[in-house]
């Protein structure tokens, strides 16, 4: 929304008036059910954190990654047959839910790979 309109300043050459304006707006808002692409940023036993564009708090629970098993170690990962999720893996996922965190000034998303054509690319 509109926060402030400062005093106008007359431009010498044109005579036009310039009003500095301060405002806030949402430039990218996720939708429930939206298909997105992101990269794996952090791997935990209970799931992974993804990043997609400006959105950094995207959590995908291990429960939503059917048949993937957590593999601990120096470079933890989730594995399934010949497929693996490790740091920087590009993943196509679906948004299950989201909320706006005012303190962080960003969205937090809950994601899943359950569905056709979803998973590592």
mmCIF file of C-alpha atoms in Angstrom:
data_model
loop_
_atom_site.group_PDB
_atom_site.id
_atom_site.type_symbol
_atom_site.label_atom_id
_atom_site.label_comp_id
_atom_site.label_asym_id
_atom_site.label_seq_id
_atom_site.Cartn_x
_atom_site.Cartn_y
_atom_site.Cartn_z
ATOM 1 C CA UNK A 1 0.000 0.000 0.000
ATOM 2 C CA UNK A 2 0.862 3.636 -0.234
ATOM 3 C CA UNK A 3 3.030 4.749 2.693
ATOM 4 C CA UNK A 4 4.038 8.336 1.938
ATOM 5 C CA UNK A 5 3.848 11.065 -0.704
ATOM 6 C CA UNK A 6 6.624 13.617 -0.219
ATOM 7 C CA UNK A 7 6.464 17.297 -1.158
ATOM 8 C CA UNK A 8 6.441 17.960 -4.886
ATOM 9 C CA UNK A 9 9.517 19.357 -6.601
ATOM 10 C CA UNK A 10 9.193 21.503 -9.730
ATOM 11 C CA UNK A 11 11.473 20.415 -12.580
ATOM 12 C CA UNK A 12 13.294 23.416 -14.033
ATOM 13 C CA UNK A 13 13.345 22.468 -17.711
ATOM 14 C CA UNK A 14 9.836 21.078 -18.096
ATOM 15 C CA UNK A 15 7.872 22.742 -15.314
ATOM 16 C CA UNK A 16 6.523 19.331 -14.367
ATOM 17 C CA UNK A 17 6.103 18.394 -10.724
ATOM 18 C CA UNK A 18 7.843 15.333 -9.280
ATOM 19 C CA UNK A 19 6.324 13.703 -6.183
ATOM 20 C CA UNK A 20 8.574 11.098 -4.471
ATOM 21 C CA UNK A 21 6.334 8.218 -3.346
ATOM 22 C CA UNK A 22 7.027 5.382 -0.879
ATOM 23 C CA UNK A 23 4.937 2.204 -1.173
ATOM 24 C CA UNK A 24 4.976 -1.535 -0.544
ATOM 25 C CA UNK A 25 3.702 -4.302 -2.777
ATOM 26 C CA UNK A 26 3.896 -8.050 -3.275
ATOM 27 C CA UNK A 27 5.847 -8.813 -6.444
ATOM 28 C CA UNK A 28 5.522 -12.587 -6.373
ATOM 29 C CA UNK A 29 2.804 -14.437 -4.486
ATOM 30 C CA UNK A 30 2.576 -18.232 -4.544
ATOM 31 C CA UNK A 31 -0.724 -20.020 -5.088
ATOM 32 C CA UNK A 32 -1.833 -23.292 -3.505
ATOM 33 C CA UNK A 33 -1.432 -26.028 -6.131
ATOM 34 C CA UNK A 34 1.046 -23.977 -8.182
ATOM 35 C CA UNK A 35 3.876 -25.936 -9.815
ATOM 36 C CA UNK A 36 7.282 -24.328 -9.226
ATOM 37 C CA UNK A 37 10.938 -25.130 -9.825
ATOM 38 C CA UNK A 38 13.605 -24.613 -7.172
ATOM 39 C CA UNK A 39 16.958 -25.847 -5.947
ATOM 40 C CA UNK A 40 17.748 -27.834 -2.812
ATOM 41 C CA UNK A 41 19.511 -25.574 -0.302
ATOM 42 C CA UNK A 42 19.576 -27.652 2.899
ATOM 43 C CA UNK A 43 18.976 -31.322 3.683
ATOM 44 C CA UNK A 44 17.699 -32.523 7.053
ATOM 45 C CA UNK A 45 16.538 -35.927 8.252
ATOM 46 C CA UNK A 46 12.907 -34.772 8.210
ATOM 47 C CA UNK A 47 12.982 -33.064 4.802
ATOM 48 C CA UNK A 48 14.652 -30.481 2.591
ATOM 49 C CA UNK A 49 14.613 -26.699 2.250
ATOM 50 C CA UNK A 50 14.317 -25.341 -1.266
ATOM 51 C CA UNK A 51 14.841 -21.933 -2.844
ATOM 52 C CA UNK A 52 12.864 -20.688 -5.838
ATOM 53 C CA UNK A 53 13.601 -17.182 -7.071
ATOM 54 C CA UNK A 54 13.202 -14.744 -4.175
ATOM 55 C CA UNK A 55 11.480 -17.377 -1.987
ATOM 56 C CA UNK A 56 13.912 -19.072 0.382
ATOM 57 C CA UNK A 57 11.764 -20.756 3.036
ATOM 58 C CA UNK A 58 10.249 -23.657 1.095
ATOM 59 C CA UNK A 59 10.064 -26.856 3.150
ATOM 60 C CA UNK A 60 9.385 -30.276 1.655
ATOM 61 C CA UNK A 61 8.786 -32.934 4.289
ATOM 62 C CA UNK A 62 10.353 -36.374 3.919
ATOM 63 C CA UNK A 63 6.793 -37.737 4.257
ATOM 64 C CA UNK A 64 5.817 -35.998 1.018
ATOM 65 C CA UNK A 65 8.766 -37.538 -0.869
ATOM 66 C CA UNK A 66 7.320 -41.000 -1.507
ATOM 67 C CA UNK A 67 9.875 -43.820 -1.518
ATOM 68 C CA UNK A 68 12.858 -41.482 -0.979
ATOM 69 C CA UNK A 69 15.120 -42.581 1.886
ATOM 70 C CA UNK A 70 17.387 -40.295 3.906
ATOM 71 C CA UNK A 71 21.105 -41.079 3.617
ATOM 72 C CA UNK A 72 23.212 -39.450 6.353
ATOM 73 C CA UNK A 73 26.858 -38.565 5.916
ATOM 74 C CA UNK A 74 29.190 -35.722 5.012
ATOM 75 C CA UNK A 75 26.895 -34.890 2.078
ATOM 76 C CA UNK A 76 23.417 -35.981 3.217
ATOM 77 C CA UNK A 77 20.845 -36.794 0.540
ATOM 78 C CA UNK A 78 17.556 -38.512 -0.166
ATOM 79 C CA UNK A 79 17.716 -41.484 -2.562
ATOM 80 C CA UNK A 80 15.132 -43.487 -4.504
ATOM 81 C CA UNK A 81 16.208 -46.144 -7.010
ATOM 82 C CA UNK A 82 18.344 -44.169 -9.497
ATOM 83 C CA UNK A 83 17.185 -40.740 -8.366
ATOM 84 C CA UNK A 84 18.688 -38.571 -5.630
ATOM 85 C CA UNK A 85 18.100 -35.233 -3.948
ATOM 86 C CA UNK A 86 21.281 -33.543 -2.801
ATOM 87 C CA UNK A 87 22.349 -29.930 -2.334
ATOM 88 C CA UNK A 88 21.768 -27.802 -5.469
ATOM 89 C CA UNK A 89 19.545 -30.438 -7.145
ATOM 90 C CA UNK A 90 16.880 -28.735 -9.281
ATOM 91 C CA UNK A 91 13.385 -29.922 -8.308
ATOM 92 C CA UNK A 92 9.890 -29.415 -9.740
ATOM 93 C CA UNK A 93 7.388 -29.279 -6.860
ATOM 94 C CA UNK A 94 3.818 -28.320 -6.009
ATOM 95 C CA UNK A 95 2.852 -25.720 -3.382
ATOM 96 C CA UNK A 96 0.689 -27.358 -0.681
ATOM 97 C CA UNK A 97 0.303 -24.243 1.448
ATOM 98 C CA UNK A 98 1.937 -20.966 2.399
ATOM 99 C CA UNK A 99 1.837 -18.125 4.895
ATOM 100 C CA UNK A 100 3.275 -14.617 5.091
ATOM 101 C CA UNK A 101 5.765 -14.088 7.918
ATOM 102 C CA UNK A 102 5.666 -10.380 8.748
ATOM 103 C CA UNK A 103 8.746 -10.587 11.010
ATOM 104 C CA UNK A 104 10.840 -12.034 8.151
ATOM 105 C CA UNK A 105 8.980 -10.058 5.445
ATOM 106 C CA UNK A 106 8.707 -13.153 3.263
ATOM 107 C CA UNK A 107 6.509 -16.150 2.475
ATOM 108 C CA UNK A 108 7.019 -19.608 3.945
ATOM 109 C CA UNK A 109 5.903 -22.459 1.722
ATOM 110 C CA UNK A 110 5.106 -26.119 2.257
ATOM 111 C CA UNK A 111 5.870 -28.218 -0.838
ATOM 112 C CA UNK A 112 5.408 -31.752 -2.149
ATOM 113 C CA UNK A 113 6.760 -33.893 -4.977
ATOM 114 C CA UNK A 114 3.637 -36.095 -4.949
ATOM 115 C CA UNK A 115 2.100 -35.868 -8.413
ATOM 116 C CA UNK A 116 2.814 -36.455 -12.075
ATOM 117 C CA UNK A 117 5.967 -34.924 -13.570
ATOM 118 C CA UNK A 118 7.227 -33.660 -10.171
ATOM 119 C CA UNK A 119 10.656 -34.375 -8.698
ATOM 120 C CA UNK A 120 14.318 -33.864 -9.594
ATOM 121 C CA UNK A 121 14.990 -32.512 -13.090
#
